[in-house]
C-alpha atoms as one frame of an Amber mdcrd trajectory, in Angstrom:
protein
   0.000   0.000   0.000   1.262   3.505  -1.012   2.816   5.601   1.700   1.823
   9.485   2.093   4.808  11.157   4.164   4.299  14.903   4.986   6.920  16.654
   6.613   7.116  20.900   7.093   8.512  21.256   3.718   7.742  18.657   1.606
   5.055  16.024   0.512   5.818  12.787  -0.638   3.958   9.735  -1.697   6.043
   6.086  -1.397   5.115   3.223  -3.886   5.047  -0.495  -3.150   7.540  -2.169
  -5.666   4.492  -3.678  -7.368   2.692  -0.305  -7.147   5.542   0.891  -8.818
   5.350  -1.880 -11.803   1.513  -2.209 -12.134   1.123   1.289 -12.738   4.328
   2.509 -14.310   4.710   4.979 -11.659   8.004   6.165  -9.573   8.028   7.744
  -6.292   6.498  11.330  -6.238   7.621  13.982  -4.390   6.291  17.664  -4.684
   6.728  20.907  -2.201   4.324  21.433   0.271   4.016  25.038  -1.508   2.396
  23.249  -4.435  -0.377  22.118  -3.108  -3.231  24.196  -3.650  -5.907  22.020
  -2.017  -6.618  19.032  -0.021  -9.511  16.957  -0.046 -10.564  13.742   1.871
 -12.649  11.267   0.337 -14.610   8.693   1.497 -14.133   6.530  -1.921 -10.716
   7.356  -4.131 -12.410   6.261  -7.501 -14.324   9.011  -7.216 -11.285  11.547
  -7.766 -10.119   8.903 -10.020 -11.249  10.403 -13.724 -10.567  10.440 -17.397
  -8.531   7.727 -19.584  -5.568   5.944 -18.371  -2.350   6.114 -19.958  -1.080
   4.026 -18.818  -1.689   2.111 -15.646  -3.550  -0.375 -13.857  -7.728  -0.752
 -14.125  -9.371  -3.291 -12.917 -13.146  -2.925 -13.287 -14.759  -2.126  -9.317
 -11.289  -2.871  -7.923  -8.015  -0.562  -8.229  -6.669   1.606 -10.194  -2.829
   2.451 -10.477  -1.030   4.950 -13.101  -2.172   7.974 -14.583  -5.154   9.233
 -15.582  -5.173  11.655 -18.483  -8.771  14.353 -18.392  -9.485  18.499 -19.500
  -8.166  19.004 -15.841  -4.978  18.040 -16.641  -2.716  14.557 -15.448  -3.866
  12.559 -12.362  -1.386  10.425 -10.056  -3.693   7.622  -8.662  -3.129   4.691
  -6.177  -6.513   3.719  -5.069  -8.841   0.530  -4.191 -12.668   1.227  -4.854
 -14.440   1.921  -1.726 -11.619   2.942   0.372 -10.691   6.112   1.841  -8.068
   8.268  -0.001  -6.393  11.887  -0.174  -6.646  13.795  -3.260  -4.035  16.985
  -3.826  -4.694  19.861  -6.115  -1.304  20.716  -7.398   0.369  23.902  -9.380
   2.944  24.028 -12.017   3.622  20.180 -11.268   3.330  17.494 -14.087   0.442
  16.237 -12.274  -2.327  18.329 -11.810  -4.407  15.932  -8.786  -2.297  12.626
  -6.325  -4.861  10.506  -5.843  -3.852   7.706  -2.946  -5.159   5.492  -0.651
  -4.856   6.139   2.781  -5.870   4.865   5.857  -7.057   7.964   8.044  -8.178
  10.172   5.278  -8.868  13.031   7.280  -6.210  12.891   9.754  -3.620  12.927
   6.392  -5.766  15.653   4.698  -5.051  17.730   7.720  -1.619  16.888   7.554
  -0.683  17.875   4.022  -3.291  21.458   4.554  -0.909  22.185   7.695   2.346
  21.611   6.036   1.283  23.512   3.044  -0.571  26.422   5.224  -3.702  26.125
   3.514  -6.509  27.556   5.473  -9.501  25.037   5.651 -10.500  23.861   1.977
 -12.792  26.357  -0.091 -13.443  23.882  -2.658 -16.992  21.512  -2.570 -17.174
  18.742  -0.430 -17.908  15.578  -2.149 -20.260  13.300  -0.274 -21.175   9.950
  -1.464 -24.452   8.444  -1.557 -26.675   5.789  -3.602 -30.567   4.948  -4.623
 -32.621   2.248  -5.264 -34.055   2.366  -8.807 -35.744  -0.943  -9.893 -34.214
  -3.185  -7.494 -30.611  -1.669  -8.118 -28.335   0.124  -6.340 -26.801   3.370
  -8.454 -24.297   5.391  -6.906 -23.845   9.219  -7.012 -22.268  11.805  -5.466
 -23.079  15.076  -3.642 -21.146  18.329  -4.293 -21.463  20.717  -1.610 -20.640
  24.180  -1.215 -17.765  24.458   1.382 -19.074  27.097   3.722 -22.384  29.198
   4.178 -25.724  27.485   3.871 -27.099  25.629   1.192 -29.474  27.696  -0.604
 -30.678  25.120  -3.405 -30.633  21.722  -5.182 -29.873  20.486  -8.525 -30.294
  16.720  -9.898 -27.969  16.599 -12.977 -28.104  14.268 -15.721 -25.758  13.619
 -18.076 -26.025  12.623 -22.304 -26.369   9.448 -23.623 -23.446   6.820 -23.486
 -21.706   4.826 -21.508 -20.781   7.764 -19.112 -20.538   8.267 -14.960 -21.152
  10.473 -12.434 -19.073  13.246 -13.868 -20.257  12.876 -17.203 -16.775  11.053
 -18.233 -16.433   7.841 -20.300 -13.318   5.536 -20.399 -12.456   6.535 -23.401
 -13.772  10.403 -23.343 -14.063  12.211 -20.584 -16.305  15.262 -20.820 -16.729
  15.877 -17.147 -19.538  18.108 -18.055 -22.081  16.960 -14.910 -18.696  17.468
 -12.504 -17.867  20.820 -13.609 -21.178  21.993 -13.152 -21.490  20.281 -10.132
 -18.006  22.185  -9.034 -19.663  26.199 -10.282 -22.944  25.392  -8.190 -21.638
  24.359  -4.942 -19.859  27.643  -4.969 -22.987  29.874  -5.462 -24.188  27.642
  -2.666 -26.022  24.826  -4.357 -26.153  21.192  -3.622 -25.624  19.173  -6.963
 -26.320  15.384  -7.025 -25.257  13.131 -10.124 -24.609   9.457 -10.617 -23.365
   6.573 -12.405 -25.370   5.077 -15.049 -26.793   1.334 -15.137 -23.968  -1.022
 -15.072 -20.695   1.892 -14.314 -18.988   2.790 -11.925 -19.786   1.740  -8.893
 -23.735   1.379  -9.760 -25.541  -1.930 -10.267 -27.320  -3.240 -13.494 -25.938
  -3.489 -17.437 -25.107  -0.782 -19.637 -26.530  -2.406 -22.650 -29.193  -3.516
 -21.307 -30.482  -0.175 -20.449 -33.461   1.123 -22.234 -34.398   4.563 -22.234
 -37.174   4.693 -20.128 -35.011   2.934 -17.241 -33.050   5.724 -17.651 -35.934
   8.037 -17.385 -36.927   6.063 -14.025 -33.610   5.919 -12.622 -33.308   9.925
 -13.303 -36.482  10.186 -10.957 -35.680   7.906  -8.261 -32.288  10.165  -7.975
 -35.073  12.987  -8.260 -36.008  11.636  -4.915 -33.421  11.798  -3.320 -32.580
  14.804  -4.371 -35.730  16.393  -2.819 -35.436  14.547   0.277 -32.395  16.307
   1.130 -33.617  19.622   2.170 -37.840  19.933   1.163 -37.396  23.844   1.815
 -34.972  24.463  -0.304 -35.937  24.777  -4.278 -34.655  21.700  -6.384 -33.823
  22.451 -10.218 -32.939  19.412 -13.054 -30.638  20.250 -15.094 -29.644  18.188
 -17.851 -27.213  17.835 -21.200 -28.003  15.956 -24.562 -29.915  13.120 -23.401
 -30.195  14.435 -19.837 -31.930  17.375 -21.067 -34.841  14.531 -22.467 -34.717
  13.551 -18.935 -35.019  16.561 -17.262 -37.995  18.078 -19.333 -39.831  14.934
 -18.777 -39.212  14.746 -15.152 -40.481  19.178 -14.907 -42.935  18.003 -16.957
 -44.251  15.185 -14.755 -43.236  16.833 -11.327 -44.714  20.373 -12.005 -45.043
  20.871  -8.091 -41.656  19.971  -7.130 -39.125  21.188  -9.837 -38.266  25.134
  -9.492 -36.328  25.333 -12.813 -34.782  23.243 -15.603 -31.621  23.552 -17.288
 -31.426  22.047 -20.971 -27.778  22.108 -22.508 -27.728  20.644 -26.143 -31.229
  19.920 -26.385 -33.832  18.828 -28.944 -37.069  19.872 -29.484 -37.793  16.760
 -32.048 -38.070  13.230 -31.258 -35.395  10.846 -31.383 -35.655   9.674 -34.268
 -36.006  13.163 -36.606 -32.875  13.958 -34.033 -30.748  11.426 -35.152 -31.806
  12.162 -39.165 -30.419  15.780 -38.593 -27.460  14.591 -37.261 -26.376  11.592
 -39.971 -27.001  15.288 -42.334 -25.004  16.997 -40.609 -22.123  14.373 -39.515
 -21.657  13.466 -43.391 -21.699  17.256 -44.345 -18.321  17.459 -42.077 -16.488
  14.514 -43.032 -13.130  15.354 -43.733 -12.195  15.483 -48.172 -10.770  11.834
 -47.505 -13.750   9.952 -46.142 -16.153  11.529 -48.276 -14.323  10.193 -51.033
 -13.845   6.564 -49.412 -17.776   6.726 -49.279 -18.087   8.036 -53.137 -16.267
   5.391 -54.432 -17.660   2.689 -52.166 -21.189   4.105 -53.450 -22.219   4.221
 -49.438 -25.016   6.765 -49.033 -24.522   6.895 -44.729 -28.680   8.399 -44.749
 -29.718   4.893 -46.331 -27.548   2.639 -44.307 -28.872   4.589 -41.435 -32.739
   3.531 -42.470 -31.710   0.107 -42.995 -30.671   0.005 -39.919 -33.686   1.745
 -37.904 -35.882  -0.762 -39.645 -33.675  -3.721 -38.286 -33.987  -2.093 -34.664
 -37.718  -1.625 -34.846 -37.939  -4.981 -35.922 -36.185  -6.555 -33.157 -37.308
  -7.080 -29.743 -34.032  -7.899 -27.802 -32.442  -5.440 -24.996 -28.996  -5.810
 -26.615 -28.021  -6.399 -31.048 -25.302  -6.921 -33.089 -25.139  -4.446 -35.743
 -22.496  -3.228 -37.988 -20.239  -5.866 -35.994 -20.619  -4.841 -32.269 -23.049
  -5.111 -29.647 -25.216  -2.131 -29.281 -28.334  -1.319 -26.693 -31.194  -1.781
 -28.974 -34.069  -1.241 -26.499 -32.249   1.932 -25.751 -31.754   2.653 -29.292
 -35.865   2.274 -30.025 -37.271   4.074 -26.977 -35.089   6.886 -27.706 -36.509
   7.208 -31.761 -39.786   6.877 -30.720 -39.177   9.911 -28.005 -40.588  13.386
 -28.285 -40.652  16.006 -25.830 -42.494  18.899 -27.751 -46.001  17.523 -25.800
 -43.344  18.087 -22.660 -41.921  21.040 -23.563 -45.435  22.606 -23.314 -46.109
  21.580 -19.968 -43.401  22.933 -18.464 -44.574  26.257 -16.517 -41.948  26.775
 -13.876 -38.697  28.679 -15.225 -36.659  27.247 -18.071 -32.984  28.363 -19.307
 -32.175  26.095 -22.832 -27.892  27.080 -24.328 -27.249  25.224 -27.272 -24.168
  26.163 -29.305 -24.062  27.209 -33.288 -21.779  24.247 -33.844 -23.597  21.598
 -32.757 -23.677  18.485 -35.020 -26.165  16.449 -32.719 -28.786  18.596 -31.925
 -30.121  21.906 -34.499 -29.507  24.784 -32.534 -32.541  26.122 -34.432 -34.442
  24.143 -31.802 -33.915  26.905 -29.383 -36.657  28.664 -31.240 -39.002  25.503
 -31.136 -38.710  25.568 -27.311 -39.346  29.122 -26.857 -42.755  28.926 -28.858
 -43.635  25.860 -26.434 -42.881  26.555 -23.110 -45.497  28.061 -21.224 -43.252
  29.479 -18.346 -40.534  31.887 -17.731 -38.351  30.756 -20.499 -34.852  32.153
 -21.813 -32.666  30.777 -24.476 -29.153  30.867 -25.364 -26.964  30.153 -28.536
 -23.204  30.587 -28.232 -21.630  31.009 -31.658 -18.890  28.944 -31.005 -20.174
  26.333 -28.765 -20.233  22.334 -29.837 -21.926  19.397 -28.148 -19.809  18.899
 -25.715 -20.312  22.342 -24.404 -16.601  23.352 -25.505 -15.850  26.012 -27.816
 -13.896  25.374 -31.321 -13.364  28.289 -33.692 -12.802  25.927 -36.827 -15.141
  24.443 -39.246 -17.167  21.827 -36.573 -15.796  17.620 -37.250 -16.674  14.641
 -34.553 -13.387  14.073 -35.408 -12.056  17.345 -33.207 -14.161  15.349 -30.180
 -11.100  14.117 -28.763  -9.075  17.654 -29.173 -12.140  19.798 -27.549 -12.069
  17.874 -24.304  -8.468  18.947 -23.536 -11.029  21.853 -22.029 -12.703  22.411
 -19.562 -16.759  23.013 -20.209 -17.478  26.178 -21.938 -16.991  29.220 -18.792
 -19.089  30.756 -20.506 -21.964  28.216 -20.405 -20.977  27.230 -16.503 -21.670
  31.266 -16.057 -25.254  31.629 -17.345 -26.485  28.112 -15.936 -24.845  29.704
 -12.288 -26.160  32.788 -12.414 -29.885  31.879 -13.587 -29.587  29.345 -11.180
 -28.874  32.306  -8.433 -32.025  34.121  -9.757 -33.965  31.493  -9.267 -33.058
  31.076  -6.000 -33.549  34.666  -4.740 -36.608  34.459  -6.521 -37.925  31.162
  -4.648 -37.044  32.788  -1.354 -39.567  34.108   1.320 -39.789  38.330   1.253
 -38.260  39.506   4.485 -40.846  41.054   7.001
């Protein structure tokens, strides 16, 4: 088991000799002066994010090496469900250590002493799970730091194989984190969890249809309102989240005090996924287009060959195209529309979508300002993709991989924070 040593000047974190070898890592040692904050947590795989390279993963056990995200590098030496330390470094190659430690608090104190940090500013991350459906999902709460907690937010993330934070294994957007991160500090509680069958949550990916989703999305609902019932709960939600989250407004009028939609359609699934095949093959790079010329493959037709093979089936998981894909998921979502939603929603509604979006029309924004019967306010942001990045150049899937070198869009984490704030002076009792 890794070592943590503090002294008054330094900080330094010993390897076991198969530490060392599983995860390609040396012995790191960094000046107490460059750490900028300490946090302890109750589980280290949830500090744990992005895609290793390289390094040790073993599925709900350990992970050892480095972890590469849009926040930078991350050292880690952790066991799932056991306590760990996680440093916030500057000018170091890695931007977060990561390691498993016995007395998580005690060492946390430690390294804040030795570094003369005054007690940690940034969220505390608490850890909690749900019952959905007989399974256990698992989820975390970000909570402001200091000062009282003035509002809640359930956030749900898009569509894919994706966790808490919104990051896959191989592509970590860490969209649902980083929002969770600009809440707590305007004083707002933000819950999100792992989907069906990752991280630490019960259940099979594939397997997954869209309406569990929809179901698990309201049990966490739940417990999201349970929390505090004084305090005004908002659902915010990207991509498919933001399907989610207008269905869950739309079905818990009484209880919801705002929604959120990033990236969202006003269309059903299946005219959604139309626009994008349009709009995916109108960005191919000259070489693929080409590839697809001479192999005479028209990617709109192969598409409705293969929506007529889905509708036909009836299993939870198919093999299309030569992998294994999550074909009740797949149909739900087609036959989806939230325009009869969209016009139930009367509580307050703020909808960003970016002008270079391939995945959802941005011309939607429109659609849901003609439907919603509340306090509504949209937002496009020239520049803005999907992913809630920004990228100046002509807009490619391909640049995917590139845009999430960044953080989400400040701009975006701005307007959802203050609209949020708003909301919540607006909820509040007038003083007598």
């Amino acid at each position: 088991m890794a070592r943590l040593v503090v002294s008054s000047e330094a900080v330094r974190v010993e390897l076991s000799r198969g530490e060392k070898i599983a995860g390609l890592l040396p012995d790191l040692k960094m000046s107490a002066t460059a750490v900028e904050d300490v946090q302890a947590l109750n589980d280290g795989f949830t500090g744990v994010t992005g895609m290793r390279a390289p390094g040790l993963a073993l599925p709900g056990r350990v992970r050892i090496g480095t972890w590469r995200g849009s926040r930078g590098n991350t050292f880690a030496v952790v066991h799932q469900g056991k306590p760990a330390v996680q440093l916030t470094l500057k000018d170091q190659k890695y931007r977060r250590v990561v390691v498993e430690v016995e007395n998580a608090e005690e060492a946390a104190r430690q390294v804040r002493e030795a570094a003369g940090l005054d007690e940690s500013t940034a969220p505390v991350l608490e850890d909690a799970t749900f019952l959905s459906d007989g399974l256990t999902l698992a989820g975390t709460w970000t909570l402001p730091a200091t000062g009282p907690v003035k509002g809640l937010a359930l956030l749900l993330p898009g569509s894919g194989e994706v966790d808490r934070n919104s990051d896959h294994r191989r592509m970590p957007l860490g969209v649902t984190r980083d929002l969770a991160e600009a809440l707590a500090l305007e004083g707002i509680a933000a819950f999100g969890y792992d989907k069906r069958g990752v991280g630490a949550s019960e259940g099979s990916f594939l397997a997954a249809g869209f309406q569990h989703n929809y179901d698990d999305a309201d049990a966490a609902f739940d417990l999201v309102a349970q929390r505090s019932p004084q305090l005004p709960v908002f659902v915010v939600g990207h991509s498919e989240g933001a399907f989610h989250a207008t269905a869950l407004a739309a079905r818990k009028r009484e209880q919801v005090a705002g929604v959120v939609l990033l990236s969202a359609s006003a269309h059903s699934g299946e005219e959604t996924l139309q626009w994008q095949t349009g709009q995916i093959a109108g960005a191919l790079p000259a070489f693929p287009r080409i590839v697809l010329k001479l192999l005479r493959t028209d990617l709109a037709k192969q598409q409705r060959k293969s929506m007529v093979k889905l509708h036909a089936s009836d299993q939870d998981v198919l093999r299309m195209q030569g992998r294994r894909m999550n074909a009740r998921w797949m149909r739900e979502f087609l036959r989806f529309d939230p325009l009869p939603l969209l016009k139930q929603l009367d509580m307050p509604v703020l909808a960003i979508s970016g002008g270079k979006d391939l995945q959802v029309n941005p011309a939607d924004l429109e659609i849901i300002a003609r439907a919603v019967p509340g306090p509504v306010e949209t937002k496009c942001i020239p520049d803005l993709t999907h992913l809630l990045r920004r990228d100046p150049r002509t807009p490619m899937l391909t640049d995917y991989k590139r845009q999430i070198r960044e953080r989400t869009d400040a701009k975006v984490l701005d307007t959802v924070v203050g609209w949020a704030r708003s909301q919540v002076l607006a909820t509040r009792p007038p003083v007598s």
